[in-house]
CSV table of C-alpha atoms in Angstrom, one decimal:
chain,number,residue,atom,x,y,z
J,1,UNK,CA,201.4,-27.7,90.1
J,2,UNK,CA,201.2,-30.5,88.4
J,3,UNK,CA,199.1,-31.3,85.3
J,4,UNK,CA,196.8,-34.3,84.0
J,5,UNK,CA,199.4,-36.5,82.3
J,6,UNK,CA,198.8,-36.9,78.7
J,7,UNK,CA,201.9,-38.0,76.3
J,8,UNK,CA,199.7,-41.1,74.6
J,9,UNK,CA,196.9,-41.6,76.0
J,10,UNK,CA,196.8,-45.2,77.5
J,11,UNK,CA,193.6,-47.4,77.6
J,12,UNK,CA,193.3,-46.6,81.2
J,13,UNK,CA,193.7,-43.2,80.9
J,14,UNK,CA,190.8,-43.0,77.7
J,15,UNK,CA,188.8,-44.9,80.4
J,16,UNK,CA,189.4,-42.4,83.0
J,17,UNK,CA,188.1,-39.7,80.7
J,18,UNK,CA,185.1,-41.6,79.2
J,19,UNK,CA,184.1,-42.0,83.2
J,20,UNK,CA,184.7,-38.5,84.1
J,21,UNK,CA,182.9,-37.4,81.2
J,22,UNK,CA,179.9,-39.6,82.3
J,23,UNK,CA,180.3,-39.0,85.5
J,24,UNK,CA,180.2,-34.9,85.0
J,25,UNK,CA,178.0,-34.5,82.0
J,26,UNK,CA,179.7,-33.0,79.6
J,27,UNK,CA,183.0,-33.9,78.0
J,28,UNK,CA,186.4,-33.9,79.9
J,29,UNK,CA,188.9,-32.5,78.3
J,30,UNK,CA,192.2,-32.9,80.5
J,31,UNK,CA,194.3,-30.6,78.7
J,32,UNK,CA,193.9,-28.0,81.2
J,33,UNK,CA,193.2,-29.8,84.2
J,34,UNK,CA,195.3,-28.4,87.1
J,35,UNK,CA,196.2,-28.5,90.4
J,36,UNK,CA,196.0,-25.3,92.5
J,37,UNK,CA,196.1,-24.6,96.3
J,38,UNK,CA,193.1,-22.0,96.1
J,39,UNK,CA,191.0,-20.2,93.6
J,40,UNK,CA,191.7,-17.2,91.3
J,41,UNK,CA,190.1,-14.8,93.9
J,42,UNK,CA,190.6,-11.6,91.4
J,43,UNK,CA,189.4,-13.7,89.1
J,44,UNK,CA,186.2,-14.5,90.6
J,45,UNK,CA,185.5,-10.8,91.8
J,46,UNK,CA,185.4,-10.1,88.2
J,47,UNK,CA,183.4,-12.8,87.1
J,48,UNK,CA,181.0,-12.1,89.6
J,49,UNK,CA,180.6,-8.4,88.7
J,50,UNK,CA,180.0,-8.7,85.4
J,51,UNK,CA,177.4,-11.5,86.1
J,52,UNK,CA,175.7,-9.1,88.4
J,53,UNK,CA,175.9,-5.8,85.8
J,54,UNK,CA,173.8,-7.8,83.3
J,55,UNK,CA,171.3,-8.0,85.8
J,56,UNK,CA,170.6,-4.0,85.3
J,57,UNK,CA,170.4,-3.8,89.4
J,58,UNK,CA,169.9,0.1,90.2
J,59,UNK,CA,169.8,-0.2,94.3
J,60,UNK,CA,172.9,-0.3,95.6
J,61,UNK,CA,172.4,-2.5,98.8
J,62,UNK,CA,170.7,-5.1,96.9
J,63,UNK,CA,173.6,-5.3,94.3
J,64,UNK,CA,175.9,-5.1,97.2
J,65,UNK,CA,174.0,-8.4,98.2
J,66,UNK,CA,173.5,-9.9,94.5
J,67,UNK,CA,177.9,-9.5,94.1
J,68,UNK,CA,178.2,-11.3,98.0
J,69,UNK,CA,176.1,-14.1,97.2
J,70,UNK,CA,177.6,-14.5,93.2
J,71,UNK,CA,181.0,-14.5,94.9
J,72,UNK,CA,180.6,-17.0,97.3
J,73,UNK,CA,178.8,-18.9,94.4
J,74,UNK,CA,181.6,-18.8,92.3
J,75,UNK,CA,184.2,-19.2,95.0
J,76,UNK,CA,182.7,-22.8,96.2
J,77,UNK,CA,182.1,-24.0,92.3
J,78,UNK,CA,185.6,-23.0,91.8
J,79,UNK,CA,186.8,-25.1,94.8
J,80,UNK,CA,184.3,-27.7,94.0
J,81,UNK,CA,186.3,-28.4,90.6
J,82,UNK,CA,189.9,-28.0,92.2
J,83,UNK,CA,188.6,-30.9,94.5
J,84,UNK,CA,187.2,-32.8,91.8
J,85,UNK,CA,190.5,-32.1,89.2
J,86,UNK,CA,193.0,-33.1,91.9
J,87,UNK,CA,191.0,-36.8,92.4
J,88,UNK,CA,191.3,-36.9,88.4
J,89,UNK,CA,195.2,-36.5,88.5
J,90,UNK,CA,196.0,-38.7,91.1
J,91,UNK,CA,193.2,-41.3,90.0
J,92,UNK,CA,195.4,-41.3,86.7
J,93,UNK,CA,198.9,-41.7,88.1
J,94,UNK,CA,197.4,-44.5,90.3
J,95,UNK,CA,196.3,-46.1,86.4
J,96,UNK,CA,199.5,-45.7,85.3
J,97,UNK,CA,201.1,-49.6,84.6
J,98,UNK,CA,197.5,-51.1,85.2
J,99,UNK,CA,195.3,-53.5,83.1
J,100,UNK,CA,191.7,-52.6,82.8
J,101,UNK,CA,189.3,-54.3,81.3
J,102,UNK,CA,186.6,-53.4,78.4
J,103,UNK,CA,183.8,-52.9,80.7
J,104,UNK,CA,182.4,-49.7,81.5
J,105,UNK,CA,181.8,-48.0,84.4
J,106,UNK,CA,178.0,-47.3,85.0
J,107,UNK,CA,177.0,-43.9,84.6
J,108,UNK,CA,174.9,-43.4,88.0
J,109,UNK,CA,177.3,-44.7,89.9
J,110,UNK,CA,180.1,-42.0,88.2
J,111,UNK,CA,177.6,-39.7,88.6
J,112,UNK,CA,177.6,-40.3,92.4
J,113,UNK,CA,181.3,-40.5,92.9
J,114,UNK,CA,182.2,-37.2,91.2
J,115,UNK,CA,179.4,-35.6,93.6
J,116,UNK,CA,181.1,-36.6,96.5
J,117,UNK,CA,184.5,-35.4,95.6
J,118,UNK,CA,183.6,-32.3,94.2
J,119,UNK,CA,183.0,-31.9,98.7
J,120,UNK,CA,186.7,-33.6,99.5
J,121,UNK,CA,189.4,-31.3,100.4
J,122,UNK,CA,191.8,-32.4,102.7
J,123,UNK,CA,194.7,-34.6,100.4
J,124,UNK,CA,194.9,-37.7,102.2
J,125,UNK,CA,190.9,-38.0,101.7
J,126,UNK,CA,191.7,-37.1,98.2
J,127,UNK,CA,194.0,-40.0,97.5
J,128,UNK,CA,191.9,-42.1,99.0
J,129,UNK,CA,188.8,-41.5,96.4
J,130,UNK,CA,191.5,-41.5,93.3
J,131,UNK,CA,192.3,-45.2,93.9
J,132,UNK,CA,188.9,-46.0,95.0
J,133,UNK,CA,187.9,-44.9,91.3
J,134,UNK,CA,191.6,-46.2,89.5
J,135,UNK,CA,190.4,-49.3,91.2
J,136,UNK,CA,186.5,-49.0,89.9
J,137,UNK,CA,187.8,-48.0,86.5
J,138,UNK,CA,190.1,-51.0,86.2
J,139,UNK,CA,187.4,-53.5,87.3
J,140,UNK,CA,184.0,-52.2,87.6
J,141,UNK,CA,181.4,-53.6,90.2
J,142,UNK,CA,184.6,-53.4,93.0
J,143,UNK,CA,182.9,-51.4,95.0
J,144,UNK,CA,178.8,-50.4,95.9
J,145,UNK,CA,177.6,-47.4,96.3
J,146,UNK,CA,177.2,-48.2,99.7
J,147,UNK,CA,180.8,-47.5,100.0
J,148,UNK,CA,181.2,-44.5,98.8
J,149,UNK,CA,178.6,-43.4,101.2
J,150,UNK,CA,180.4,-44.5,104.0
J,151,UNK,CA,183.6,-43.5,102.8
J,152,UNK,CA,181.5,-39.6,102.1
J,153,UNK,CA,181.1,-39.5,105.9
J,154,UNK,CA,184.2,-40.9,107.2
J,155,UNK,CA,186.5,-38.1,108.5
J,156,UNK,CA,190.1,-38.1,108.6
J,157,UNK,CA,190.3,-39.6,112.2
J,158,UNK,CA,188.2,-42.3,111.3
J,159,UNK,CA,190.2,-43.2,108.1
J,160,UNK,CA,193.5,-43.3,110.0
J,161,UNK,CA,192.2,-45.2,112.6
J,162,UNK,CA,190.2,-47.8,109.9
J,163,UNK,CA,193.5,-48.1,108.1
J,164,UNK,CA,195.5,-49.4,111.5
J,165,UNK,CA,193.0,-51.7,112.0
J,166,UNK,CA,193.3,-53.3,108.4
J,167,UNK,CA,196.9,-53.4,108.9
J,168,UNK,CA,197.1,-55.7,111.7
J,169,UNK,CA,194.1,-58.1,110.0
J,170,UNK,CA,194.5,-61.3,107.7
J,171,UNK,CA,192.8,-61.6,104.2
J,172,UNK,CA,191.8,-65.6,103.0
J,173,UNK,CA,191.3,-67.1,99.8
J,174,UNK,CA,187.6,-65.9,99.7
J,175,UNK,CA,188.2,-62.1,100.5
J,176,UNK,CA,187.0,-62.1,103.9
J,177,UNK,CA,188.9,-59.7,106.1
J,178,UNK,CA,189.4,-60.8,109.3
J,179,UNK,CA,190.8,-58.9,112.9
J,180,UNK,CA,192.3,-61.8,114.8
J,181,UNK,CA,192.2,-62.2,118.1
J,182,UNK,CA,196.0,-62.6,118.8
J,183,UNK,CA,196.6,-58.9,116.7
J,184,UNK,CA,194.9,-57.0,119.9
J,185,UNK,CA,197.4,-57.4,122.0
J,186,UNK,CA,200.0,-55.8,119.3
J,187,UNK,CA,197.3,-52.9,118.8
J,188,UNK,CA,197.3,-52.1,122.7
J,189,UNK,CA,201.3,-51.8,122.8
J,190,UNK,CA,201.4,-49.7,119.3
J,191,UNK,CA,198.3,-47.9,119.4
J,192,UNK,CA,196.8,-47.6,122.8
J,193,UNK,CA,194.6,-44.4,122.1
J,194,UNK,CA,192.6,-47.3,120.1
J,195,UNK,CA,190.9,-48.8,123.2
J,196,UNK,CA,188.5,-52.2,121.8
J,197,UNK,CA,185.5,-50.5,122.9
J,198,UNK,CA,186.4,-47.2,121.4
J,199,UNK,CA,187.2,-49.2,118.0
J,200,UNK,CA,184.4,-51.1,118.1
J,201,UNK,CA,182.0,-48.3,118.3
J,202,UNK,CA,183.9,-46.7,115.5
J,203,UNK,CA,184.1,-49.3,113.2
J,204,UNK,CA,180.6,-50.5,114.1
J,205,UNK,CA,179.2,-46.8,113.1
J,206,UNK,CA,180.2,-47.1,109.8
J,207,UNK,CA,179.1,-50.6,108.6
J,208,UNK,CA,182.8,-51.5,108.5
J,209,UNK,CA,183.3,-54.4,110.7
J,210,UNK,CA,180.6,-57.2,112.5
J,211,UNK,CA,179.9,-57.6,116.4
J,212,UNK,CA,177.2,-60.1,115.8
J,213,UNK,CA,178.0,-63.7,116.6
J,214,UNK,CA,182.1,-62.7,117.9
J,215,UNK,CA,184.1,-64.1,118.0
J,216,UNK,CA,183.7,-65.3,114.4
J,217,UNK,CA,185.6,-68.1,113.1
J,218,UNK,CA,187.2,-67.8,109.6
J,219,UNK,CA,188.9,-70.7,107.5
J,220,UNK,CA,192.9,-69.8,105.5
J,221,UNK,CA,192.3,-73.0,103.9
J,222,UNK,CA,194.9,-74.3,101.2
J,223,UNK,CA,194.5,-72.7,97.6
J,224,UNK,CA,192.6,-75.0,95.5
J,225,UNK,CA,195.2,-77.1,93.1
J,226,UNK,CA,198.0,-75.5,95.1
J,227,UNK,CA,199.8,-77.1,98.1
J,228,UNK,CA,200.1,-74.4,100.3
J,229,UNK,CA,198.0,-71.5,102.5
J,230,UNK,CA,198.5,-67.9,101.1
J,231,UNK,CA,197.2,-65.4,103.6
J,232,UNK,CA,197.1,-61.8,102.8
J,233,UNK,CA,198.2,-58.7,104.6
J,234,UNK,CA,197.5,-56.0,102.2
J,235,UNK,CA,201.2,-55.5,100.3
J,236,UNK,CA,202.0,-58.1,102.6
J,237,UNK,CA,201.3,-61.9,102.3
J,238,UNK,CA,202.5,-65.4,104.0
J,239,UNK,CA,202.6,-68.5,102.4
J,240,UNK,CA,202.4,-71.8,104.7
J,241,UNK,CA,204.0,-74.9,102.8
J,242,UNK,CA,204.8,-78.3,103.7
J,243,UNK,CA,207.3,-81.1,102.6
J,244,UNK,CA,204.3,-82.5,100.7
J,245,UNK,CA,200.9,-81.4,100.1
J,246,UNK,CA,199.5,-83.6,102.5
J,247,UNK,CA,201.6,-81.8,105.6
J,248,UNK,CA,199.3,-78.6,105.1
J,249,UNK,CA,195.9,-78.4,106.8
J,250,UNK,CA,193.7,-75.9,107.2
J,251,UNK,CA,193.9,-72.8,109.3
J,252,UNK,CA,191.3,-71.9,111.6
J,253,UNK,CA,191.4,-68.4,113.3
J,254,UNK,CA,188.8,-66.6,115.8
J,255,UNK,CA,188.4,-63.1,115.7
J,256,UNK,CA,185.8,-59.9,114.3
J,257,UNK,CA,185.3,-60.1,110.3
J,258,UNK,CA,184.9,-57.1,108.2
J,259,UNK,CA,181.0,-56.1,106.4
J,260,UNK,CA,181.3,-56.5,102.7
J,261,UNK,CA,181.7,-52.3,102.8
J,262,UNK,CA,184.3,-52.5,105.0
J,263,UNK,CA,186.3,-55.2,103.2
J,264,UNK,CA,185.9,-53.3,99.5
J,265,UNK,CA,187.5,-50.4,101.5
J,266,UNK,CA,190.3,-52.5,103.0
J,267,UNK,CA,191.7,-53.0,99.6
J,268,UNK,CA,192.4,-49.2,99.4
J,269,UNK,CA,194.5,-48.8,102.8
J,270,UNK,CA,198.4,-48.3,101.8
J,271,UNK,CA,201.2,-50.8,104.0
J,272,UNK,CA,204.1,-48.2,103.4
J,273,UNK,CA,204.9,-48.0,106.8
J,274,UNK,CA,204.0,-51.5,108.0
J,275,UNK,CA,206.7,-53.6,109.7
J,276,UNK,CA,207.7,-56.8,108.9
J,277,UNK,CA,208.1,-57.5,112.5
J,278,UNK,CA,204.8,-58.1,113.3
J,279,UNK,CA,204.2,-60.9,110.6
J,280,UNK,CA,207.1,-62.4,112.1
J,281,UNK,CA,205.4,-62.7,115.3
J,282,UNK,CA,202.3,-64.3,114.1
J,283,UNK,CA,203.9,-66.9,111.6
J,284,UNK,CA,204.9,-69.5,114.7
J,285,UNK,CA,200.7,-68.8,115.9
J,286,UNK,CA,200.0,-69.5,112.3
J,287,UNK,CA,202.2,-72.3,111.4
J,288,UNK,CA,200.9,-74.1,114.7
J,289,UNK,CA,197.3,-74.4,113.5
J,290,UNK,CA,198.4,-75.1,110.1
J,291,UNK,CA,199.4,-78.6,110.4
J,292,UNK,CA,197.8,-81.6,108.6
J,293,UNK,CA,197.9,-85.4,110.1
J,294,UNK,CA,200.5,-83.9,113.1
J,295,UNK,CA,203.1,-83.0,110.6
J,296,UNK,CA,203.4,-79.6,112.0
J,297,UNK,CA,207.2,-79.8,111.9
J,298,UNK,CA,207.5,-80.3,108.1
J,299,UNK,CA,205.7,-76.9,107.0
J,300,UNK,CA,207.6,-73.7,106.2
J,301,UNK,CA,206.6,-70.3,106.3
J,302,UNK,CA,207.6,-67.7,103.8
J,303,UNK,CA,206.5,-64.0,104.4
J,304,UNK,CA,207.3,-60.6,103.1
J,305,UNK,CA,206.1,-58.3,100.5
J,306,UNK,CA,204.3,-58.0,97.3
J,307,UNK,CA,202.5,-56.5,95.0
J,308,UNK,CA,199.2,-56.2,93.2
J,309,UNK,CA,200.2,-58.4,90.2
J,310,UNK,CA,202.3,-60.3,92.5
J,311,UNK,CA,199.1,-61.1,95.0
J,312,UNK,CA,197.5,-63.2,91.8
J,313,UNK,CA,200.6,-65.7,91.5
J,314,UNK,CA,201.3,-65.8,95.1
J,315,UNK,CA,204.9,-64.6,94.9
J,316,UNK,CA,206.9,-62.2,96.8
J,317,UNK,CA,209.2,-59.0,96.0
J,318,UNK,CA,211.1,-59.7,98.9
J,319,UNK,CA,211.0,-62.2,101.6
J,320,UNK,CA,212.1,-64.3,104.7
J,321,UNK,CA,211.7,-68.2,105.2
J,322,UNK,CA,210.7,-69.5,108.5
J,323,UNK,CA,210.5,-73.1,109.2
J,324,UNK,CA,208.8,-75.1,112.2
J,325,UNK,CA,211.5,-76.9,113.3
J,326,UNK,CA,213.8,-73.5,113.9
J,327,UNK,CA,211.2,-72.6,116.2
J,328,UNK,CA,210.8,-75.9,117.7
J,329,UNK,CA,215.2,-75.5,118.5
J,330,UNK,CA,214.6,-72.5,119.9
């Protein structure tokens, strides 16, 4: 078991309970917050018993039928708060080393969010919702109430299968989440139960990603001020420079571009297990289209991983360098 983490509590963690407590009603107190794999059944025959004795029923079938229908009560409420406690833990070890800001998170929308856990069982589901809310909690207005609709109605299948698709797709400086063309043929040789027609009609049921107008063009242009292209790839990124800022043009790519739902919920999907061989494949596509005034082999490619703070100042944890002219040798 493992309990809410207290020690001193940290501005993101007295966020956390102010939201909770707006969210619920009534004030959180985390002190006894717990996980537990399933509910104090003794427990709840007792409860429900005594509840039914006040009642002063005589007729022994219908208090047989008042103590079936108080248990059951009980026994979902009692899940319903497991379901709900478990989001709170993990939404406050996902806090833990964050920044959030003085803004608070609006009440109806807490309201709504703690409805829809209290119904969320399975654990990778669960850890899904806790960053969804670290992430609302740290800057709130990240994500509609659209999204956590869709996300209410997404089942596990769907989830893993949304998540593959984000991993093979290319975030630019404005947000927009894009599926490239040149990714499917990588998705057919690692995931081929993920047919296009099959994933389209997925992803197309939940408001996640667009058919209209595809293939849709989408522009990786250089940062403003900056002299290179930083393309993201969740806890992945690559950054296209030249010998001088002129050498760097920008990068056009063709492909199907996420709904504003389905990129808020792109941010959530974890890289853990994503490979670093297939942005090695795509930085020779990439650095072809990236070159300004046909000085295509002057730019330089460096790719690897990051992290959240690390996203903001376009750096890297750990990475390779490709250049234009090795590929050219080759």
């Amino acid at each position: 078991m493992s309990e809410f983490p207290l020690g001193e509590l940290s501005k993101p963690i007295t966020k956390l309970i102010e939201t909770v407590s707006s969210g619920i009603g009534v004030l959180f107190e985390p002190t006894r917050v717990v996980r537990k794999a399933k509910a104090d059944a003794e427990a709840i025959k007792i409860l429900a018993r005594a509840k039914v004795e006040a009642l002063a029923i005589h007729e022994s079938v219908i208090k047989e039928q008042y103590l079936a229908l108080e248990q059951e009560k009980l026994s979902r409420e009692f899940q319903q708060k497991i379901n709900r406690d478990n989001v709170i833990v993990e939404t406050a070890n996902q806090l833990k080393g964050r920044r959030v800001n003085n803004i608070e998170v609006d009440k109806d929308w807490a309201t709504q969010f703690f409805s829809f856990v209290e119904d969320v069982s399975n654990s990778q589901m669960q850890l899904i919702w806790a960053k969804l809310l670290a992430k609302e909690i740290e800057k709130p207005g990240s994500y509609s109430k659209r999204s956590l609709l869709t996300l209410k109605y997404m089942s596990v299948r769907e989830a893993k299968t949304f998540q593959t698709i984000v991993t093979y797709s290319l975030i630019n400086q404005n947000g927009n989440v894009l599926f490239p063309m040149f990714a499917e043929s990588y998705l057919r040789e690692n995931f081929p139960e993920l047919g296009y027609s099959k994933r389209t009609r997925l992803l197309e049921d939940l408001n996640l990603i667009s058919i209209y107008n595809f293939p849709v063009t989408v522009s990786f242009g250089p940062i403003e001020g900056k002299d290179y292209v930083w393309i993201e790839n969740g806890e992945m990124a690559i950054k296209i420079k030249g010998n001088n800022r002129d050498d760097v043009g920008e990068i056009t790519l063709q492909g199907q571009l996420f709904t504003e739902i389905g990129q808020e919920l792109a941010r959530l999907v974890s890289y853990s297990d994503q490979k670093i061989d297939y942005l090695q494949k795509i930085v020779p596509a990439l650095l072809s289209r990236g070159s300004k005034n046909g000085k295509i082999k002057s730019l330089v490619a460096e790719f690897g991983r990051t992290d959240e703070n690390m996203l903001h100042e376009h750096t890297f944890l750990e990475s390779e360098t490709l250049r234009w002219t090795d590929i050219f040798k080759k």
